[in-house]
Coordinates of C-alpha atoms in Angstrom, one line a residue:
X6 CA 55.9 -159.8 -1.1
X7 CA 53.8 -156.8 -1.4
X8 CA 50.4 -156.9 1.0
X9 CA 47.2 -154.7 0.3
X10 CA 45.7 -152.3 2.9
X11 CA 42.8 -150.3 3.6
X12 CA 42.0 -147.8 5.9
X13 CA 38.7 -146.0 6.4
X14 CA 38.4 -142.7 9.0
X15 CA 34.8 -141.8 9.9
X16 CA 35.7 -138.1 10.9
X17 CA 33.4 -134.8 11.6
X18 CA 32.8 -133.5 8.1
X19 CA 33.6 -137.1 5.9
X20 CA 34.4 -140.4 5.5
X21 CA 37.4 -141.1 3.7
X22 CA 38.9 -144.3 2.6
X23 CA 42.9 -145.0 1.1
X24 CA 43.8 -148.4 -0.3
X25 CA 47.6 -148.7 -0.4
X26 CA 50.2 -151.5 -0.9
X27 CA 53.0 -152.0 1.4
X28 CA 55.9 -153.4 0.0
X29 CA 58.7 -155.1 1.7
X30 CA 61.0 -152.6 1.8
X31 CA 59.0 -150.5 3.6
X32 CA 57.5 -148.3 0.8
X33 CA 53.6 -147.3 0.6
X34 CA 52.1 -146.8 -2.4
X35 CA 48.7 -145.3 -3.0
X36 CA 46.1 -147.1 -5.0
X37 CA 42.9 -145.8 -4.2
X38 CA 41.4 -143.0 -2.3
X39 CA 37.9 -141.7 -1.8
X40 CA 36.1 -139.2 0.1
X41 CA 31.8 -138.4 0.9
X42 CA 31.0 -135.4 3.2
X43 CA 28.9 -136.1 6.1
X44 CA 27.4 -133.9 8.9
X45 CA 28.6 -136.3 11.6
X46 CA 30.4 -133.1 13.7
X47 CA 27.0 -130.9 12.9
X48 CA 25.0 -133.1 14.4
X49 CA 27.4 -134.1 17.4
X50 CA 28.4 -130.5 18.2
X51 CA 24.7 -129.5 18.1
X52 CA 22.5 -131.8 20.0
X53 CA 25.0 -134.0 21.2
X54 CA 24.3 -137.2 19.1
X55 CA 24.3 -139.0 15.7
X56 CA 21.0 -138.1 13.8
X57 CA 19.0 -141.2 12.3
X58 CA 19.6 -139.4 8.7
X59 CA 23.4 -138.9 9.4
X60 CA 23.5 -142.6 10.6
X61 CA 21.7 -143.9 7.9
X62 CA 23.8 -141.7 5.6
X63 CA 27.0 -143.0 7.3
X64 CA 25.7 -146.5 6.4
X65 CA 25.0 -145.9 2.3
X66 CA 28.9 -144.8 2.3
X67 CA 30.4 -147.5 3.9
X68 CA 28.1 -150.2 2.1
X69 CA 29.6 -147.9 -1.2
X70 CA 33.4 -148.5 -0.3
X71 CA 32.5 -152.0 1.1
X72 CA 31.6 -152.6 -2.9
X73 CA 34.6 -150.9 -3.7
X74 CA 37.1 -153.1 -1.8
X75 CA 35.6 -155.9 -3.2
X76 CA 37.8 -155.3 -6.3
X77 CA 40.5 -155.3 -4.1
X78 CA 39.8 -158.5 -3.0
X79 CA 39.3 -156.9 0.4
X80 CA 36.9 -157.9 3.0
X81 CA 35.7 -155.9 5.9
X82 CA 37.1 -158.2 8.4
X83 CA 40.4 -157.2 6.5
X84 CA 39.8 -153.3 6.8
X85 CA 41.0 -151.0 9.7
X86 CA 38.3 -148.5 10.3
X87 CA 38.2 -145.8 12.7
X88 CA 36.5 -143.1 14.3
X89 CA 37.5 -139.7 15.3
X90 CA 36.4 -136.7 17.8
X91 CA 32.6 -136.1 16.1
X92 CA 31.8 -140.0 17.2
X93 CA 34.0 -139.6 19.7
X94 CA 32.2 -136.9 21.8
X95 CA 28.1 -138.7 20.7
X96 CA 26.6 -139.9 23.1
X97 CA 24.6 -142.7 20.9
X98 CA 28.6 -143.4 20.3
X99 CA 27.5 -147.5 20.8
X100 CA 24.7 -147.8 18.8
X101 CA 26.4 -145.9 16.1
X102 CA 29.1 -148.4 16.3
X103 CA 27.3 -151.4 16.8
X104 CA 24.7 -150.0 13.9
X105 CA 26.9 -149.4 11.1
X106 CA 28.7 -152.9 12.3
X107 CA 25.8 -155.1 12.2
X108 CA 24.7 -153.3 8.8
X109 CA 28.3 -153.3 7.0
X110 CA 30.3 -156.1 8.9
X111 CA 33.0 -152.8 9.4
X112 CA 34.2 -153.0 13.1
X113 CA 34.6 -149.1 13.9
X114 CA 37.7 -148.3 16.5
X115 CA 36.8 -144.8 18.3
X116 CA 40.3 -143.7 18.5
X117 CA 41.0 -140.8 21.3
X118 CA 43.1 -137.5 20.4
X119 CA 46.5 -139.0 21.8
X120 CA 46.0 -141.9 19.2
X121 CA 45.6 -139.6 16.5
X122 CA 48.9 -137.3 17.7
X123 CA 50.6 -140.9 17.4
X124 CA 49.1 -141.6 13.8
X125 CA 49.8 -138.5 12.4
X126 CA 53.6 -138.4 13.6
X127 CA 54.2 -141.6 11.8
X128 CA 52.3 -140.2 8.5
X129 CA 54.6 -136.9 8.9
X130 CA 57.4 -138.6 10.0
X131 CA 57.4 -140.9 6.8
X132 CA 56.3 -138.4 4.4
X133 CA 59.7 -136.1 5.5
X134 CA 61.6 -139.0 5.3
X135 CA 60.6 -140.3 2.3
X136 CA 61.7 -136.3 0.8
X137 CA 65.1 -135.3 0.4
X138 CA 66.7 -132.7 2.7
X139 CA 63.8 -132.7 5.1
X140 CA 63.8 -134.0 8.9
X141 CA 62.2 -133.6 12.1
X142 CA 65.5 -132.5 13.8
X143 CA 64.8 -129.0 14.1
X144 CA 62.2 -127.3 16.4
X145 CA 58.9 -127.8 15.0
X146 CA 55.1 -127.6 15.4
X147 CA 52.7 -129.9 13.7
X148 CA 49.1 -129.3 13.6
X149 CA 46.0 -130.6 11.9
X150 CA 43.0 -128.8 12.4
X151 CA 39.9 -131.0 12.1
X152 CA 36.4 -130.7 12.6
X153 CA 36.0 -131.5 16.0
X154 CA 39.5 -131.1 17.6
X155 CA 43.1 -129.6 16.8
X156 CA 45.9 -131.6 17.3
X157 CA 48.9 -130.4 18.1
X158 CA 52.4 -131.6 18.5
X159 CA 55.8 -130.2 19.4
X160 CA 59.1 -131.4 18.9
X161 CA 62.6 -129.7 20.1
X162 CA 65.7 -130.9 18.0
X163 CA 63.6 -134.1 16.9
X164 CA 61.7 -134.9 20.4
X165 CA 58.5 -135.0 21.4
X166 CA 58.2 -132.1 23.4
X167 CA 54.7 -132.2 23.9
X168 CA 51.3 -133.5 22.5
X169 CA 47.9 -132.2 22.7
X170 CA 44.2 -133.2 21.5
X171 CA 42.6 -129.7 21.7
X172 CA 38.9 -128.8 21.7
X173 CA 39.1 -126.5 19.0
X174 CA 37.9 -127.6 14.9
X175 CA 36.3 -125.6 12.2
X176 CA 33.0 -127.4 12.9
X177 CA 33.1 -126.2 16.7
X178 CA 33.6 -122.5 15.6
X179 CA 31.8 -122.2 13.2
X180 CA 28.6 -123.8 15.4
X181 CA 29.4 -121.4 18.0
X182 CA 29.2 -118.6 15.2
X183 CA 26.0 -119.9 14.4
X184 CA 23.7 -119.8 18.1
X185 CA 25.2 -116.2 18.5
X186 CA 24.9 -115.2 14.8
X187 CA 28.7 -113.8 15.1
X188 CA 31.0 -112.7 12.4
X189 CA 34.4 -113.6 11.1
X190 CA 35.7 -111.3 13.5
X191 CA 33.8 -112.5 16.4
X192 CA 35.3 -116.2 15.2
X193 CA 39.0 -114.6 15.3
X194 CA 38.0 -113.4 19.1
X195 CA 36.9 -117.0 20.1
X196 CA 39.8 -118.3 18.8
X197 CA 42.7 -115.8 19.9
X198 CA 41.2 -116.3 23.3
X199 CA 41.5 -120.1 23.3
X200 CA 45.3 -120.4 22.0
X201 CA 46.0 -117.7 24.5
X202 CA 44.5 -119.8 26.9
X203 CA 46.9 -122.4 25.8
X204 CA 50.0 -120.7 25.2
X205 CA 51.2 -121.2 28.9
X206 CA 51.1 -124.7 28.9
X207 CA 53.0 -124.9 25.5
X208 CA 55.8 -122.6 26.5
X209 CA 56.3 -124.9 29.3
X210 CA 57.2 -127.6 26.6
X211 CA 58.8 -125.3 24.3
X212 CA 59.6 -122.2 23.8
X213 CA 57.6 -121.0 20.6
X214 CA 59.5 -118.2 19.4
X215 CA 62.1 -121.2 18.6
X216 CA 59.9 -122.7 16.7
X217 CA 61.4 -122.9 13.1
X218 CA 59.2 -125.3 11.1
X219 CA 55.5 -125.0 10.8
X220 CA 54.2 -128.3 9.7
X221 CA 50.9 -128.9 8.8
X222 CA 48.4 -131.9 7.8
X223 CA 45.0 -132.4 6.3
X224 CA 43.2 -130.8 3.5
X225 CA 42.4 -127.6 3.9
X226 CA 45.9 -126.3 4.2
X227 CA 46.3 -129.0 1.1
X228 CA 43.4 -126.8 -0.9
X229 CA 45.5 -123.7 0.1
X230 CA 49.2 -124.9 -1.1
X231 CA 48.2 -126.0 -4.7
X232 CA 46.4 -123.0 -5.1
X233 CA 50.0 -120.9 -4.1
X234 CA 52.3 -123.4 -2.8
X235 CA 55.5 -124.2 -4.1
X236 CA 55.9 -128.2 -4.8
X237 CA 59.1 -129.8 -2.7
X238 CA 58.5 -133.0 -3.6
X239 CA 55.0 -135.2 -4.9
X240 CA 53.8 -135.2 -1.0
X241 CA 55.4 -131.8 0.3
X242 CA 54.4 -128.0 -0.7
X243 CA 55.9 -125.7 1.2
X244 CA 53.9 -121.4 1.5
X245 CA 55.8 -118.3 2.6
X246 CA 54.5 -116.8 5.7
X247 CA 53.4 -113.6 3.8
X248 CA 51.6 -115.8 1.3
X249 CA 49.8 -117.8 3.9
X250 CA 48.8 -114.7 5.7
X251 CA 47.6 -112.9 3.0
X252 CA 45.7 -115.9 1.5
X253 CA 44.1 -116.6 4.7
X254 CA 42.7 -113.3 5.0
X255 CA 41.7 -112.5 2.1
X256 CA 39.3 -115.8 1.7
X257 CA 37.3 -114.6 5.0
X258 CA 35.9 -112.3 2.9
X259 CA 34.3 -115.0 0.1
X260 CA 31.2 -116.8 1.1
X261 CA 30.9 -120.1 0.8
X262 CA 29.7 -120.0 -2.9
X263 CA 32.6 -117.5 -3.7
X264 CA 35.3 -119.1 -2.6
X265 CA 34.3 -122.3 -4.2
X266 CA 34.1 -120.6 -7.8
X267 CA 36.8 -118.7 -7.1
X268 CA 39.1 -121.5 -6.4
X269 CA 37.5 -124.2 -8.2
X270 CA 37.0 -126.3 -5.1
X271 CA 33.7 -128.5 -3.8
X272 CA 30.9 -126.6 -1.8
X273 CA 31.9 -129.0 1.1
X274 CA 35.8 -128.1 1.1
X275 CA 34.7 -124.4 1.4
X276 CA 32.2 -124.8 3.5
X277 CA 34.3 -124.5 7.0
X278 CA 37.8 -123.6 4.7
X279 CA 38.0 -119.7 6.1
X280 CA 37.6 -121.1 9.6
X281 CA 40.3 -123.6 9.8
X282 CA 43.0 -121.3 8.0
X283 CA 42.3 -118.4 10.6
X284 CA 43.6 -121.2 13.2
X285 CA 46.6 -122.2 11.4
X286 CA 47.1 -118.4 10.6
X287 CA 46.6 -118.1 13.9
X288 CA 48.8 -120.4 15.6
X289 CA 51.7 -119.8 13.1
X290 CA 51.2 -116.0 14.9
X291 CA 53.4 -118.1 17.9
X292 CA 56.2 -119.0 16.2
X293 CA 59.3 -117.6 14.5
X294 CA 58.6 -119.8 11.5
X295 CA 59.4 -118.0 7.9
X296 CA 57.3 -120.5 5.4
X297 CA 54.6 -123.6 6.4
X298 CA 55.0 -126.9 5.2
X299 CA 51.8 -128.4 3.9
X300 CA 52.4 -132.4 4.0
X301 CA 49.7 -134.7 1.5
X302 CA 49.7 -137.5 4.5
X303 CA 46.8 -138.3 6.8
X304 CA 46.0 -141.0 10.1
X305 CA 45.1 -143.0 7.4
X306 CA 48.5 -143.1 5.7
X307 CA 49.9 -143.4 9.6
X308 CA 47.6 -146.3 10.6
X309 CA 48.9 -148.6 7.5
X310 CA 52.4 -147.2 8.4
X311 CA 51.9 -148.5 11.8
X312 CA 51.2 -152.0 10.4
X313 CA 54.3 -152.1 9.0
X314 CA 57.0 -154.7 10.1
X315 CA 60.4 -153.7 8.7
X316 CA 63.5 -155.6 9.3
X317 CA 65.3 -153.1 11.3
X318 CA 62.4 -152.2 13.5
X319 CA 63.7 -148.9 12.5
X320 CA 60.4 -147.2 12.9
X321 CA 59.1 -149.1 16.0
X322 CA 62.5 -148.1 17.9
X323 CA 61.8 -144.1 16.7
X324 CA 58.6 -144.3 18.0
X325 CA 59.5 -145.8 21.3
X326 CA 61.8 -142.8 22.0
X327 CA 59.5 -139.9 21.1
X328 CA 57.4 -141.7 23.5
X329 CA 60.9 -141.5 26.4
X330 CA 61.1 -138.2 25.5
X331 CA 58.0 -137.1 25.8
X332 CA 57.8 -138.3 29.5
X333 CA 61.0 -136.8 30.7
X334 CA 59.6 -133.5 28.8
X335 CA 56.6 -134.0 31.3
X336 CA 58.9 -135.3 34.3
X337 CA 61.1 -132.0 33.4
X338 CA 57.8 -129.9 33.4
X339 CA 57.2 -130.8 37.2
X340 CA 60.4 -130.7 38.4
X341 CA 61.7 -134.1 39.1
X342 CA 64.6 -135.6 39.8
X343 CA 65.9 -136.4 36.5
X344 CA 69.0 -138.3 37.1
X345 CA 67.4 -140.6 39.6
X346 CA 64.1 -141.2 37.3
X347 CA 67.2 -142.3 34.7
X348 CA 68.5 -144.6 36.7
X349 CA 65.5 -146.3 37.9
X350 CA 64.9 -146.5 34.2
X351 CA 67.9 -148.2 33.4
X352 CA 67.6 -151.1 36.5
X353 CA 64.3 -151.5 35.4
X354 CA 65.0 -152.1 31.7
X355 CA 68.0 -154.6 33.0
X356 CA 66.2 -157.1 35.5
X357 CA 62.8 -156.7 33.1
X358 CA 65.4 -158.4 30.2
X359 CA 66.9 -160.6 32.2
X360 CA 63.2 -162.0 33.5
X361 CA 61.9 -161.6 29.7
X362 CA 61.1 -165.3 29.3
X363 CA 59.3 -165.7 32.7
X364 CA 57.4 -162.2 32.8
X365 CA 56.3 -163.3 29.3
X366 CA 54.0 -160.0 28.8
X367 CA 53.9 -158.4 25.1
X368 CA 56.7 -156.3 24.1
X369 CA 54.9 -153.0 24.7
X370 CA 54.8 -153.4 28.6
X371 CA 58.5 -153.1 28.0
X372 CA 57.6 -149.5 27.3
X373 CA 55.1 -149.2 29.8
X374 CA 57.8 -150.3 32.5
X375 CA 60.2 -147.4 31.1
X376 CA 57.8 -145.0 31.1
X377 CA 56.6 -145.7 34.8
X378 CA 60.1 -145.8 35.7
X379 CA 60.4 -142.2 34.4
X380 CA 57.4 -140.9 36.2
X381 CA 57.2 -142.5 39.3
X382 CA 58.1 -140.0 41.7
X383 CA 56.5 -137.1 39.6
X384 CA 54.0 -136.4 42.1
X385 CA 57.1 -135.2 44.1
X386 CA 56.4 -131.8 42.8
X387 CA 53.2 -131.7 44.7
X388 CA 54.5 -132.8 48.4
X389 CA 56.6 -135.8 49.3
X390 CA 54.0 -137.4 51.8
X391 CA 52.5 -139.8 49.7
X392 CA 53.9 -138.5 46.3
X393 CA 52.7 -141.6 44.5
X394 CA 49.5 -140.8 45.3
X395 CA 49.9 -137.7 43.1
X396 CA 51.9 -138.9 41.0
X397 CA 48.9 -141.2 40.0
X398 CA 47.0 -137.9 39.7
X399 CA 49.3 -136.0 37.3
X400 CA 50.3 -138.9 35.0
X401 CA 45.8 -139.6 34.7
X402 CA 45.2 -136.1 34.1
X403 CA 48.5 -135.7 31.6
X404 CA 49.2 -136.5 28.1
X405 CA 52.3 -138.5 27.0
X406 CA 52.4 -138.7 23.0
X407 CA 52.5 -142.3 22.1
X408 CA 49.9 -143.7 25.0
X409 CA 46.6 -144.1 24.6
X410 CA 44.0 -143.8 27.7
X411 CA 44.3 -147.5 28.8
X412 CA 48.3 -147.2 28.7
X413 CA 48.0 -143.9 30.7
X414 CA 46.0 -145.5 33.1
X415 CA 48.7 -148.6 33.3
X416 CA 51.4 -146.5 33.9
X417 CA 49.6 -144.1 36.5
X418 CA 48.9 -147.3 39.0
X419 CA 52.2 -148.3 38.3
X420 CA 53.4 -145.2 39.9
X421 CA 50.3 -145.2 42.8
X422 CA 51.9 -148.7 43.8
X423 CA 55.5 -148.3 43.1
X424 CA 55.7 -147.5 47.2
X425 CA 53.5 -148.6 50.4
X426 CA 53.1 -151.5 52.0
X427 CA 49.2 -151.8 50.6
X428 CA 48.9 -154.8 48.2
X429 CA 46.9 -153.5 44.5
X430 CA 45.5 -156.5 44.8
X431 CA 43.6 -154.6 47.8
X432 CA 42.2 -151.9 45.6
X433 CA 38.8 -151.7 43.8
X434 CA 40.1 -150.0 40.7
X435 CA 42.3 -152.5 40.3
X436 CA 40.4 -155.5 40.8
X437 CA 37.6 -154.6 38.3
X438 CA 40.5 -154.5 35.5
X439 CA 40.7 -157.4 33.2
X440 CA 42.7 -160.1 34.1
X441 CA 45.8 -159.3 31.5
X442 CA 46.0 -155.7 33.2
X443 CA 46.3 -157.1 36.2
X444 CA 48.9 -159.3 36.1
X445 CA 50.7 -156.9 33.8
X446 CA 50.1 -153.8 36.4
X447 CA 51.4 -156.1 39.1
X448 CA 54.6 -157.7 37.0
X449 CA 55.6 -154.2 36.5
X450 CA 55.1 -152.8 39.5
X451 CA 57.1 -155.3 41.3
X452 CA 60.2 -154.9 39.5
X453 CA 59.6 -150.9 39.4
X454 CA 59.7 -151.4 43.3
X455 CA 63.1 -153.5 43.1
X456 CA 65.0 -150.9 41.0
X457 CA 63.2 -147.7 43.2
X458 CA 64.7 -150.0 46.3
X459 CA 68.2 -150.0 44.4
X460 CA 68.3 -145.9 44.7
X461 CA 67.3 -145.6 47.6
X462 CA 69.8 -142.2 48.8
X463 CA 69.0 -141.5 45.0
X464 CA 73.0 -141.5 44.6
X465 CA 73.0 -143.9 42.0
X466 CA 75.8 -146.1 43.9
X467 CA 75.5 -149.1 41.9
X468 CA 76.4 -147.5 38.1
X469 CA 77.1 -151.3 37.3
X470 CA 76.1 -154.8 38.6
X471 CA 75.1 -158.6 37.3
X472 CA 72.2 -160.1 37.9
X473 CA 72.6 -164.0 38.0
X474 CA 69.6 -166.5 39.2
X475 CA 69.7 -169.5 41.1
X476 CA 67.2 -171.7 42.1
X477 CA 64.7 -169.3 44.1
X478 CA 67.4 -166.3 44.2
X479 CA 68.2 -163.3 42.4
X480 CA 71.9 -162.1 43.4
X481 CA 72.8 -158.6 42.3
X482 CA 76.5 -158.1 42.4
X483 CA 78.1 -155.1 42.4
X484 CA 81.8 -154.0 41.5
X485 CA 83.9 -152.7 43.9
X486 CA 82.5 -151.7 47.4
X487 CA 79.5 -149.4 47.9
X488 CA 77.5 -148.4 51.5
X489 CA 74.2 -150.1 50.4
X490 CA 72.8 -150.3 53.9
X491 CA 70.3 -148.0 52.7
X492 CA 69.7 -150.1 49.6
X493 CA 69.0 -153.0 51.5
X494 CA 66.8 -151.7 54.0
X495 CA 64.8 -150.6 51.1
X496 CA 64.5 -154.0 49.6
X497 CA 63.1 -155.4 53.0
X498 CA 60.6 -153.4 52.7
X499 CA 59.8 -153.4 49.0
X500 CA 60.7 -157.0 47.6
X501 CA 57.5 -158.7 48.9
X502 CA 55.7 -158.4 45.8
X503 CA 58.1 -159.0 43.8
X504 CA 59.2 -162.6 45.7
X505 CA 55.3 -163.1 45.6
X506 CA 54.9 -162.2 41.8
X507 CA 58.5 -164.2 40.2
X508 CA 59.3 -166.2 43.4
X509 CA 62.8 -164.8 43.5
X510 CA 64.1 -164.0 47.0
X511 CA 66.7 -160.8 46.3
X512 CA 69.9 -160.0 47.6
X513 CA 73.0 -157.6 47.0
X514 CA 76.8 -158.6 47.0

């Protein structure tokens, strides 16, 4: 049975709203869309806040599409809303929130740049797979450039590589143009100078000259491809380099009133168009890509995507290992010991499944646990002394595509407590957590410390063993015979929290 969805993104420069029906096997279709300019990231970048006009104006829209929906039969209770960078970065962000909610009835999620990366790969991801011969399995780069931020993803023989929420929008540079009264050229100097900033941390992902596909989202490079774009399929144009180029510098001569004559666009779409193309142009510069892809998809087509529930869990198990891949991409970054991070991993995965029913946590702490399991001895690359002390460090101050902050910050005391003989429970910043992180932080952690215990000479000695419980005990038997005295000094000193958390006493046959 078909169900109705609506989305509604507050971003820097407009508030934009898609109605769409999933059906059951698994198609979207598009029944409504809309979109009102706002000066949310002229205001933000600027002073800093929301203005009371912009607020107010932000209000009139949504009470608009609130009458819209209406004909859909939808309610506001019943409509996904959220915010991007502009309310992101104001700092009236909670009475903006709690204004437009109490005026509306729309609840507004503020959604950070590692939540958009995750929205955006599953727009792209089921816009390419919805066209025929097209596929993330090559080396690729997708990028949206938006008011406020650029996000930026890379992906090397279809996995995440890397993902990055950048400071850099059309709204930015073109504000920074403004206080110094620059020119185009002075914009092309800011800009150069940032992605060269950048370029060393992204050739630590990837290299970029093996970049072969340039994929792009959002709707300025959307303006640009049906003006000289060649249609692959209803959602997919695809522009030769050349083409691109050229186009890209040629409009930085139009003003604003030009280029909207000249190609028959709004004022507000060229208002900021000759800024965002110089960053695609830009960051194209990088790669060895020969054409760009220009994809008609947004967060908004990713966020009812998310919502999906198909039969295979096809796209929840995809997602799952861009996330994997993404943290052995950052594990590989630093150095770390990649075979031992695996098979920690893979313990971790077997006595979290054979406790499922009693550690009775939702199924994404299944991820959460993999993911720590990966990292957990990152900090390794720092000094050894007290590693998971920085490996708390590097996995707060990282990005891993897939995790939002409060999954980062999961995983990162994870890895602070996956060693020592201090209890969390000891800690500040862990006691202030709500009660759910808690006992999910310490669930984890515990059988984290159980499987580190098991590779203890990082050998990976026991390759294959049962686990089997008995009253209060959980026997792992291993095949064949194996020198686990190290093993087992290791679990003396590491299985007290988890006979505290699950009441299991362990031992090794």
């Amino acid at each position: 049975m078909a169900s109705l969805e609506a989305v509604i993104e507050i971003g820097s420069t407009g508030i934009r709203l898609l109605v769409a029906e999933l059906t059951d096997d698994g198609n979207k279709n598009t029944l409504d869309q809309c979109e009102m300019p706002v000066s949310l990231g002229l205001d933000v970048f600027t002073t800093g806040s929301v203005s009371r006009e912009t607020l107010l104006q932000c209000i009139h829209i949504l009470l608009r599409y609130k009458e819209l929906l209406v004909s859909w039969d939808l309610k506001p209770a019943q409509t996904a809303v959220i915010a991007t960078s502009a309310v992101r970065e104001a700092k009236n962000r909670d009475p903006f929130v709690d204004r437009i909610f109490v005026k509306t009835g729309f609840h507004v999620q503020v959604i950070d740049g590692i939540e958009n990366n995750r929205l955006t790969y599953l727009a792209v991801e089921n816009c390419l797979k919805n066209a025929k011969n097209e596929s993330l399995t090559q080396n690729a780069i997708i990028l949206e450039v938006g008011g406020g931020s650029t996000e930026l993803m890379l992906m090397e023989k279809g996995k995440m590589a890397g993902a990055h929420s950048m400071r850099l929008g059309s709204v930015i540079v073109e504000q920074q143009l403004r206080s110094m009264l620059g020119s185009i050229e002075d914009a092309r100097r800011y800009i150069e100078e940032f992605i060269f900033n950048t370029k060393g941390s992204l050739e630590n992902e990837i290299d970029l000259q093996k970049i072969e596909r340039f994929i792009t989202v959002g709707a300025d490079p959307q303006i640009v491809a049906k003006i000289i774009g060649q249609k692959k399929s209803p959602a997919i144009w695809e522009i030769s380099r050349t083409d691109f180029d050229n186009f890209a510098d040629t409009i930085q001569n139009y003003s604003t009133e030009e280029c909207a004559a000249q190609y028959h666009i709004s004022q507000s779409d060229a208002k900021l168009l000759h800024i965002s193309l110089l960053i695609f142009e830009l960051f194209l510069r990088l790669t060895n890509a020969k054409s760009i892809l220009v994809l008609q998809t947004s967060i908004r087509d990713g966020l009812i995507i998310s919502h999906q529930n198909l039969p295979d869990n096809s796209l929840q198990q995809n997602f799952y290992s861009q996330i994997t891949a993404s943290a052995r991409n950052l594990l590989r970054k630093y150095r770390g010991d990649e075979k031992h991070a695996d098979f920690v991993r893979k313990i971790s995965l077997k006595l979290y499944d054979s406790l499922a029913e009693e550690i009775a946590l939702p199924e994404k702490n299944r991820m959460l646990l993999e993911v720590s399991a990966i990292l957990h001895d990152i900090g390794m690359f720092i000094r050894a002394d007290e590693h998971n002390k920085h490996s708390h460090y590097i996995i707060t101050n990282s990005e891993i595509f897939g995790l939002d902050r409060e999954d980062l910050d999961i995983v990162a005391l994870i890895a602070l407590y996956h060693r020592g003989s201090s209890k969390p429970q000891d800690d500040k910043n862990f006691q202030i957590l709500p009660r759910a992180e808690r006992m999910a932080i310490l669930k984890l952690t515990a059988i984290l410390r159980i499987a580190d215990a098991l590779d203890r000479s990082h050998r990976q000695k026991l390759m294959d063993f049962s686990i089997k419980r008995h009253q209060d005990t959980l026997t792992i038997t291993t095949p064949g015979t194996h020198n686990t005295a190290l093993e087992n000094i290791a679990l003396v000193q590491k299985a007290d929290m988890f006979e505290s958390i699950f009441g299991y006493k362990i031992l090794i046959i």
